[in-house]
Tab-separated table of C-alpha atoms and ligand atoms in Angstrom:
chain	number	residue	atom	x	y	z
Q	1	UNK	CA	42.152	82.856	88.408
Q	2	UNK	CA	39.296	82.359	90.739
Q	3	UNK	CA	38.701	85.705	92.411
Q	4	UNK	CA	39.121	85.320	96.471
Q	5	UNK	CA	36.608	86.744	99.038
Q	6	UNK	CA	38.338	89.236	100.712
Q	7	UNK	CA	38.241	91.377	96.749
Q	8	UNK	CA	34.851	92.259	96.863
Q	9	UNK	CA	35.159	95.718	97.475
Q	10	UNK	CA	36.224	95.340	93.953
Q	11	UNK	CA	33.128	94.257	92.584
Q	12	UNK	CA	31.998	97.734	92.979
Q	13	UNK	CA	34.844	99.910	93.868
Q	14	UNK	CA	34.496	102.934	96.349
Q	15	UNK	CA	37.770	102.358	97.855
Q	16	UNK	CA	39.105	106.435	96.616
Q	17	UNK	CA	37.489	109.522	96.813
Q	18	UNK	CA	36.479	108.949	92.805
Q	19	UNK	CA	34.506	106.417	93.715
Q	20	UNK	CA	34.034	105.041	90.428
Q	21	UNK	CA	31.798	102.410	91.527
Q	22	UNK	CA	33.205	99.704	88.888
Q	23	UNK	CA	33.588	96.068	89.187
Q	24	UNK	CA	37.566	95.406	88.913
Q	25	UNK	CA	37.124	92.059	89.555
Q	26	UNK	CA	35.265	92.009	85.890
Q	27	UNK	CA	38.015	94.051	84.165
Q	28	UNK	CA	36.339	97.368	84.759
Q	29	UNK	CA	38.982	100.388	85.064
Q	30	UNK	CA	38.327	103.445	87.005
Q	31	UNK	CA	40.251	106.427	87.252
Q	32	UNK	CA	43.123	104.607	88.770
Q	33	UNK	CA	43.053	101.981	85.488
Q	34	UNK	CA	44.104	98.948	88.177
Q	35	UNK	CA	41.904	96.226	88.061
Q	36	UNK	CA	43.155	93.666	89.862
Q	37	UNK	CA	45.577	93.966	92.889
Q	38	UNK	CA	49.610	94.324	91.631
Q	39	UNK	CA	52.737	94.381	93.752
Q	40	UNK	CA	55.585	96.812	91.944
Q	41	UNK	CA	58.071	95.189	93.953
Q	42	UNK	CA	59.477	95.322	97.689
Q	43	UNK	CA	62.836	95.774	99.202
Q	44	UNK	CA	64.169	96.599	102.624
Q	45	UNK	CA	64.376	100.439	102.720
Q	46	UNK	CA	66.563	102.660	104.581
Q	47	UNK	CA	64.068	106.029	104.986
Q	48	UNK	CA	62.533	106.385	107.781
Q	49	UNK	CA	61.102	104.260	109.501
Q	50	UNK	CA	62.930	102.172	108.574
Q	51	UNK	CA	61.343	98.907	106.652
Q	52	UNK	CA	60.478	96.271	104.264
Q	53	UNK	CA	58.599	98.321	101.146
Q	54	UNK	CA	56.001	97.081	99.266
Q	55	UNK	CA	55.193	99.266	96.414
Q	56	UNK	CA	52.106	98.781	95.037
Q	57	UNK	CA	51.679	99.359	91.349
Q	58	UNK	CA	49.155	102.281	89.575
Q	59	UNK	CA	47.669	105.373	91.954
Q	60	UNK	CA	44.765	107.522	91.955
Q	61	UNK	CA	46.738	110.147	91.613
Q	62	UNK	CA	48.607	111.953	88.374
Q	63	UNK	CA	51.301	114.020	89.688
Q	64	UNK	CA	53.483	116.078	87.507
Q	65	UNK	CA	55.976	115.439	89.835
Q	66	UNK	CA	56.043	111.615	90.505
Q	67	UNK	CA	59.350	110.524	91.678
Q	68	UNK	CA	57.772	106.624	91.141
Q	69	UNK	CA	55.998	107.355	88.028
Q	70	UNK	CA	57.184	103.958	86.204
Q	71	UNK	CA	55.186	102.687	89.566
Q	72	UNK	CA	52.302	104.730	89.721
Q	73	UNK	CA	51.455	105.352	86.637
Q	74	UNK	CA	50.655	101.625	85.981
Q	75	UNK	CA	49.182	100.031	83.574
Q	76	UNK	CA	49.501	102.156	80.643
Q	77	UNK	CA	53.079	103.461	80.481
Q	78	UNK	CA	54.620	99.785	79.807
Q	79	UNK	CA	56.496	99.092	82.961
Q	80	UNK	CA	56.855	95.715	84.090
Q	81	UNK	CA	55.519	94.736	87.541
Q	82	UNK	CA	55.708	92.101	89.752
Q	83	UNK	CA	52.022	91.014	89.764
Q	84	UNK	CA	49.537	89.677	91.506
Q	85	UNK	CA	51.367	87.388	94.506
Q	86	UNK	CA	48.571	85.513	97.050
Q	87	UNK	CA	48.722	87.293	100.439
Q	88	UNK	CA	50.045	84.744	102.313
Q	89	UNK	CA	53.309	84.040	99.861
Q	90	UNK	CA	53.716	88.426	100.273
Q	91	UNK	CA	53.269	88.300	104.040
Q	92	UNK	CA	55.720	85.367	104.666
Q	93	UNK	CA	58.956	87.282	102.154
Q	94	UNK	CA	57.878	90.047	104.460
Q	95	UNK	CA	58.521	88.497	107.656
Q	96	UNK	CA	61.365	86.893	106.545
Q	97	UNK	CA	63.189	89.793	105.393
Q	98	UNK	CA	62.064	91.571	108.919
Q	99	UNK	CA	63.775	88.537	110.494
Q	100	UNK	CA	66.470	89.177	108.236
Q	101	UNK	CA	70.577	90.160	109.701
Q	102	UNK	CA	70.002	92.828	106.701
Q	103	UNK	CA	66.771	94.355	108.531
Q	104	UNK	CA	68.644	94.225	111.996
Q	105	UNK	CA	71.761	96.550	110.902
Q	106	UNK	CA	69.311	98.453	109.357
Q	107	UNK	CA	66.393	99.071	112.190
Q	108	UNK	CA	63.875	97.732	109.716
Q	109	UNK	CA	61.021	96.886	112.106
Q	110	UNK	CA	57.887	97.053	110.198
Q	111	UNK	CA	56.528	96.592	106.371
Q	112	UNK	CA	55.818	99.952	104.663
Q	113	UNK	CA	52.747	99.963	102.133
Q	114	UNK	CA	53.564	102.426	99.387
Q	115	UNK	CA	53.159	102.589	95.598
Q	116	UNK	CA	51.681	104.364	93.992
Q	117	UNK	CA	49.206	104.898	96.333
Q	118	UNK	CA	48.381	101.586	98.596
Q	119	UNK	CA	44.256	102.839	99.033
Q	120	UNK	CA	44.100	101.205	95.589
Q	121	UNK	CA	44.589	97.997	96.653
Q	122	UNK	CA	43.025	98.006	100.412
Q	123	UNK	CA	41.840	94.803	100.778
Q	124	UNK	CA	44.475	92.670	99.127
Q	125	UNK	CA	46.735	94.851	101.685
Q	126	UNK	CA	44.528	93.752	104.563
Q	127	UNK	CA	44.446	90.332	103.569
Q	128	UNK	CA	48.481	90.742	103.554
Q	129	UNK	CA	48.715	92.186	107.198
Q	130	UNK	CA	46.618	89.656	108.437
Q	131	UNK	CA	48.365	86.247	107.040
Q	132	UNK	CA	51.786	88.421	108.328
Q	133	UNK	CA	50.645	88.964	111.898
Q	134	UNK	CA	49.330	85.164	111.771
Q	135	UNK	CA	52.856	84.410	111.854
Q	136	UNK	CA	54.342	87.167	113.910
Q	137	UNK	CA	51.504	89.151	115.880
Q	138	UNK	CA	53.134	92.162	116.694
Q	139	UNK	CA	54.124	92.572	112.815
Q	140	UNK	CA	54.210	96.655	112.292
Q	141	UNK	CA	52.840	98.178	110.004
Q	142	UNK	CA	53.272	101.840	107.619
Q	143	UNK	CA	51.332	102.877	105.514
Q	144	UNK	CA	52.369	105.724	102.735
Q	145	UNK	CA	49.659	107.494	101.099
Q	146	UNK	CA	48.264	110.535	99.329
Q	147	UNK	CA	45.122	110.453	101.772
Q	148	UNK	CA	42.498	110.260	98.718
Q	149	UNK	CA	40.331	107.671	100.122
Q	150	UNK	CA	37.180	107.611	101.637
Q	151	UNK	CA	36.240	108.217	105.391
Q	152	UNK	CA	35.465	104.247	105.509
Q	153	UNK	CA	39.120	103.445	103.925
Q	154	UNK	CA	40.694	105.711	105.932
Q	155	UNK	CA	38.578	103.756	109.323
Q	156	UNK	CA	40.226	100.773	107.692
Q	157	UNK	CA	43.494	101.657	107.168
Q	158	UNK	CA	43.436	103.250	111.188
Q	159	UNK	CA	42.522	99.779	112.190
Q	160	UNK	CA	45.692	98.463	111.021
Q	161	UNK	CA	48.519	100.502	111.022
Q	162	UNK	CA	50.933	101.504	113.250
Q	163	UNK	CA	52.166	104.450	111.416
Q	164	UNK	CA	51.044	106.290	108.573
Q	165	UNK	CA	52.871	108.773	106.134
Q	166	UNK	CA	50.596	111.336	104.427
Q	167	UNK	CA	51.199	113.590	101.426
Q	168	UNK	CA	50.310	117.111	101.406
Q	169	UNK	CA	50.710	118.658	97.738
Q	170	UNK	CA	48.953	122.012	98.343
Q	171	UNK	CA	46.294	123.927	100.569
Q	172	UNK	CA	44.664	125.691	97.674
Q	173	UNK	CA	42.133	123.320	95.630
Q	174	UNK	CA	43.492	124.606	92.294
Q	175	UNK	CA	47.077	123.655	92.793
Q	176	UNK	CA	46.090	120.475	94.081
Q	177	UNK	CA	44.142	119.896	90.859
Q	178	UNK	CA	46.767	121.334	89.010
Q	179	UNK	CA	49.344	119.389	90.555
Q	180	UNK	CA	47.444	115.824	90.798
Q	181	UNK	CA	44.619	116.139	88.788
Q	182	UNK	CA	42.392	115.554	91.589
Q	183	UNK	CA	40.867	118.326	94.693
Q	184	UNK	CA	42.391	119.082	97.888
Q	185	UNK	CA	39.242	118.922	100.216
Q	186	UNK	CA	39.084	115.147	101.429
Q	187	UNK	CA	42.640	114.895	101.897
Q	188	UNK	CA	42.401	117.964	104.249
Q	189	UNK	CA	39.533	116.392	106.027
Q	190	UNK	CA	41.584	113.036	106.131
Q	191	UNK	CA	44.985	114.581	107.167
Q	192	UNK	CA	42.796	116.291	110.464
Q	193	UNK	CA	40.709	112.997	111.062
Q	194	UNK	CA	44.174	111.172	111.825
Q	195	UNK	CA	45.723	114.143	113.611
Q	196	UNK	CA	42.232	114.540	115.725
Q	197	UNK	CA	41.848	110.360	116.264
Q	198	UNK	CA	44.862	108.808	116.277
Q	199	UNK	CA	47.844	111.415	116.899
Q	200	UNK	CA	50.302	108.446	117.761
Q	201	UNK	CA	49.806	106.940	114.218
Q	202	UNK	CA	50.972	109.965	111.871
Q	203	UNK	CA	54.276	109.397	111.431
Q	204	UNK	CA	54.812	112.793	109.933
Q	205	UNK	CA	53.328	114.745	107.064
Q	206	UNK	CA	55.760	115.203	103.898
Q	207	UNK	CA	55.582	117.629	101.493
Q	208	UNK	CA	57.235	117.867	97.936
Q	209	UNK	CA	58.090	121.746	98.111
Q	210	UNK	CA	58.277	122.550	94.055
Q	211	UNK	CA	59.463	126.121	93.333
Q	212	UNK	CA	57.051	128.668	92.302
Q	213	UNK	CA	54.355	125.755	92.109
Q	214	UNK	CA	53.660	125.072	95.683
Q	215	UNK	CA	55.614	127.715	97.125
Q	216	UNK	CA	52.945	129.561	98.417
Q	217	UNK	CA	50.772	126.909	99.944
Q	218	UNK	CA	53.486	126.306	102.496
Q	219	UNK	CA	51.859	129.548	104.670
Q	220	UNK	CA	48.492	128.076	104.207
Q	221	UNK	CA	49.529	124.756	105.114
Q	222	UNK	CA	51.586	125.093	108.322
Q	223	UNK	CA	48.745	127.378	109.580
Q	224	UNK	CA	46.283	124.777	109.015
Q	225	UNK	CA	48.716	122.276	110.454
Q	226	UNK	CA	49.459	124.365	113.618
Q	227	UNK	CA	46.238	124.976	114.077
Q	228	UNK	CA	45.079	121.170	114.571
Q	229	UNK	CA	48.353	120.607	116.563
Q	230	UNK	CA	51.361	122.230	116.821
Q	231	UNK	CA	53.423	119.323	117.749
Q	232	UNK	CA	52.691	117.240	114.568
Q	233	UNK	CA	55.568	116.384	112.574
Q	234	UNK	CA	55.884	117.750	109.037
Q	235	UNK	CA	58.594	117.215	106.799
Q	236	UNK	CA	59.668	119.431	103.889
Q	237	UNK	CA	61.301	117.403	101.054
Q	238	UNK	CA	63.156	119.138	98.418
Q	239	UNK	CA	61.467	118.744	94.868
Q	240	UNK	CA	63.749	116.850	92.345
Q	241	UNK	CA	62.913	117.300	88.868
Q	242	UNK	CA	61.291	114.435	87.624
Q	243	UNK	CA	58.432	113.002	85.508
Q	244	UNK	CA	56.482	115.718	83.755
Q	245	UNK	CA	58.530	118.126	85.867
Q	246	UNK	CA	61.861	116.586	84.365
Q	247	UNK	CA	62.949	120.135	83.537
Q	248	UNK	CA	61.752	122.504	85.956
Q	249	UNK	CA	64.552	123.890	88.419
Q	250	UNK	CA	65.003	121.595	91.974
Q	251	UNK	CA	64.283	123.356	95.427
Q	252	UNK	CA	66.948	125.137	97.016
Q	253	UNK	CA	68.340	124.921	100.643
Q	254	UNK	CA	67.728	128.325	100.969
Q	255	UNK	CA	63.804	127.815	100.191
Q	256	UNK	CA	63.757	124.698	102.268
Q	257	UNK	CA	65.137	126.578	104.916
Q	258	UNK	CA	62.512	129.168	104.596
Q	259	UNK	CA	60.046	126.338	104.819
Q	260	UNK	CA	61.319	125.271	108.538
Q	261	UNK	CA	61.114	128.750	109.331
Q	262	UNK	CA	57.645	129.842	108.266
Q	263	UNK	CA	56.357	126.508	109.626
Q	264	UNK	CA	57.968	127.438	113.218
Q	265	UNK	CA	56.182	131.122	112.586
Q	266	UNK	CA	52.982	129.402	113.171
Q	267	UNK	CA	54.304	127.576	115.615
Q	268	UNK	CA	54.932	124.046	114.279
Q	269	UNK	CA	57.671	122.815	116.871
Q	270	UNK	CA	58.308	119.484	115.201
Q	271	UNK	CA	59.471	120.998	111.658
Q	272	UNK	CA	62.315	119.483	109.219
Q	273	UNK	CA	63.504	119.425	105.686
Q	274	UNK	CA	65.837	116.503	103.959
Q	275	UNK	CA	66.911	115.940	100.025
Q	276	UNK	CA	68.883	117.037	97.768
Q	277	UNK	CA	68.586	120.773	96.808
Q	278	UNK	CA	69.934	123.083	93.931
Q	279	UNK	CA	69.086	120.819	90.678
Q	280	UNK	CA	68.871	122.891	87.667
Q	281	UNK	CA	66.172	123.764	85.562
Q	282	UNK	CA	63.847	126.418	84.562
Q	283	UNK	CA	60.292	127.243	84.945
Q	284	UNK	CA	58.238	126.826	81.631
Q	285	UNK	CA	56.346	129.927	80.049
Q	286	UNK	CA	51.977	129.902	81.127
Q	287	UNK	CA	50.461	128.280	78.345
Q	288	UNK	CA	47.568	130.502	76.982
Q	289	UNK	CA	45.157	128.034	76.500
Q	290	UNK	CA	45.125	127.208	79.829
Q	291	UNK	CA	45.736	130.946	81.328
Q	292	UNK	CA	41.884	131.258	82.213
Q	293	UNK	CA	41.450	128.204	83.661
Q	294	UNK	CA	43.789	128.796	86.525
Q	295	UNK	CA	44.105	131.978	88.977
Q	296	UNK	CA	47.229	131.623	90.695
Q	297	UNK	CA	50.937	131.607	89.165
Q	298	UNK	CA	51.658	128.318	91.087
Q	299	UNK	CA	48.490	126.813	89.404
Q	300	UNK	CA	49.284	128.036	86.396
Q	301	UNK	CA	52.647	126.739	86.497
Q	302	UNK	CA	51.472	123.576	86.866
Q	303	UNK	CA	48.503	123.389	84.641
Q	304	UNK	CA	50.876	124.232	81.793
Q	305	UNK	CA	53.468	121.415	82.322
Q	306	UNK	CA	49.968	118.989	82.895
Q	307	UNK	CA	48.371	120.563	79.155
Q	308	UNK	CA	52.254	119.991	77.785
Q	309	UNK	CA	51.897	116.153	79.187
Q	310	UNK	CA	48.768	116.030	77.135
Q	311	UNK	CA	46.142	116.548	79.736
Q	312	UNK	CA	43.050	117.786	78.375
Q	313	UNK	CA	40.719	119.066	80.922
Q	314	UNK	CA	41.473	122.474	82.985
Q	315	UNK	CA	41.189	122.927	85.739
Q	316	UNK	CA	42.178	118.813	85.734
Q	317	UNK	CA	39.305	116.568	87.239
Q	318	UNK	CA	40.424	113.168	86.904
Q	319	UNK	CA	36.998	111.772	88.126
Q	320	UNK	CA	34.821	113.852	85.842
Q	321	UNK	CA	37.271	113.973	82.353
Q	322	UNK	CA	36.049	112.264	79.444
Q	323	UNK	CA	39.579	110.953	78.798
Q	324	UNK	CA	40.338	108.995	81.966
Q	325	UNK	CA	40.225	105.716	80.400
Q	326	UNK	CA	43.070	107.193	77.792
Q	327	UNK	CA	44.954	109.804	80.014
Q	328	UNK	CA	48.091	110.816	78.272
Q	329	UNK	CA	49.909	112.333	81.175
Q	330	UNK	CA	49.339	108.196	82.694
Q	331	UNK	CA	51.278	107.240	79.441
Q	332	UNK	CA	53.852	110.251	79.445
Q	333	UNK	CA	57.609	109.409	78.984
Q	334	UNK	CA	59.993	112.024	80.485
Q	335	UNK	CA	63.140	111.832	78.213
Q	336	UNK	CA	65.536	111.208	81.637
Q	337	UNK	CA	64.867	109.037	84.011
Q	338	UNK	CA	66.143	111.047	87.182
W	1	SF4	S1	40.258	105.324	91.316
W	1	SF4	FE1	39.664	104.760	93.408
W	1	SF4	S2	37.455	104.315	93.371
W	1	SF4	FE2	38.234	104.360	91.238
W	1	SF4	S3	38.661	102.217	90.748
W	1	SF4	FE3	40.580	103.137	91.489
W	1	SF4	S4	40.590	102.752	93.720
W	1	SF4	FE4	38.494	102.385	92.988
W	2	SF4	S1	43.658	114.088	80.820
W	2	SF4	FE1	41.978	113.856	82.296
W	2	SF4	S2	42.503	111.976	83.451
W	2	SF4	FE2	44.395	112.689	82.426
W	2	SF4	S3	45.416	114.023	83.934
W	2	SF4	FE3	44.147	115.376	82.641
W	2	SF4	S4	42.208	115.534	83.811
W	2	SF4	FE4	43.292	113.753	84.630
């Protein structure tokens, strides 16, 4: 395939806050192991707001917890994808199915880039907005993401959307490692720079609240919500368990609830929670060789059930581990699909 223009970010890419600095467009894998631009697949979706849903396949990301891990963790665990599609064939199905009597009884006004995480493929997703607002202008747009790009991406990604949705995993760099295998600073700095710049575009935040993982970085996190505005929405989501975390015990309502509450302490007026609460599970035992690596229970929590995946770097680094290119938490296989 000849390789278009608008893909040469790829040629060197910087698009994440790894900035790996490889040329995709030569077969070159970074962290994220996607080389060339892959749609997961898309379907009118009923969440808020409402939407046509292009998930985008692989992520920078490697959360314990992925709820779209056959998704995200593209290429290497052997789900099949939709593939590369040209922009403009993507941007006219989306139009269509905006135009759609489905989309109308549901509300579905805009597309909603997710994945995955959508910062992987920027440019192809730029190159889709623009061939969809060439035929409709006022063509919405969301975009879903973990907020692990660079200050340029994130410029990029203001420029186009009309409504973002940003994960928060944790305050605390360790259980943000632990968690994702990446740190927490730049998407901290990323989650203010919208807040600061372009208040009318954040949707909401959403966080995964995991028990006795990330239970204690809901404090840290409302403050530092609160204290860039208090009227921000956040929204806590109940953890399922899923992916490597496919036996560790769901949130309860009565923790969500504390969530709301603790968030309104500081003062957050726009607060919520929604899933479904009181899976069972249990909470594996701290594995020793990874006890000194990690400070905090939550951290350690998670580090174990990463080092049980097969991770094998503490505290995780994705960018810096020697094993990137061969991650076996990417290729892990939770024995129920959930
Ligand atoms: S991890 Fe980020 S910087 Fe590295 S290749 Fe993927 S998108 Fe590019
Ligand atoms: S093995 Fe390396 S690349 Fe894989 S999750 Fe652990 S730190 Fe990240």
């Amino acid at each position: 395939m000849k390789k278009p223009d608008y893909l040469k970010d790829l040629l060197k890419c910087e698009l994440c806050e790894h900035r790996c600095g490889v040329n995709r467009l030569a077969g070159e894998a970074g962290v994220c192991r996607v080389t060339l631009p892959t749609v997961a697949s898309a379907a009118l979706h009923q969440a808020p707001p409402e939407s046509y849903t292009v998930f985008m396949a692989g992520c920078n990301y490697k959360c314990l917890n992925c709820q779209n891990w056959t998704i995200s963790q593209y290429p290497d665990n052997g789900y099949e994808q939709r593939g590369y599609e040209e922009p403009d064939k993507l941007a006219a199905e989306c139009v269509n199915q905006l135009n759609s009597a489905s989309a109308d009884l549901m509300g579905a006004d805009r597309i909603f880039f997710s994945g995955g995480e959508p910062t992987v493929h920027l440019p192809y997703i730029e190159a889709v907005v623009a061939a969809a607002r060439k035929i409709k202008p006022d063509t919405k747009i969301n975009y879903d993401t973990n907020g692990y790009m660079t200050e340029q991406s994130l410029k990029r990604v203001l420029s186009f959307t009309t409504s973002i949705t940003y994960d928060l995993k944790a305050y605390h760099d360790e259980v943000h490692r632990a968690l994702t295998g990446v740190p927490s600073r730049p998407v901290l700095r990323n989650a203010e720079y919208i807040a600061r710049n372009a208040f009318d575009k954040l949707w909401e935040y959403r966080i995964v609240v995991i028990p006795q993982i990330n239970e204690n970085e809901i404090r840290p996190l409302a403050e530092f919500i609160a204290d860039i505005d208090p009227l921000l929405r956040v929204c806590f989501l109940a953890f399922r368990p899923n992916f490597a975390l496919e036996n560790h015990k769901g949130a309860g309502r009565g923790l969500m609830r504390r969530c709301v509450e603790i968030a309104k302490e500081y003062g957050l007026m726009n607060a919520y929670w929604s899933g479904f609460t009181g899976l069972t599970g249990k909470v594996i035992k701290t594995a020793g060789e990874i006890r000194e690596s990690y400070l905090s229970e939550g951290a350690q929590i998670a580090g174990s059930y990463a080092y049980y995946a097969g991770c094998q770097t503490h505290p995780r680094d994705c960018s810096t581990c020697s094993t990137n290119q061969a991650c076996m938490v990417k290729r892990y296989i939770p024995s129920k699909i959930t």
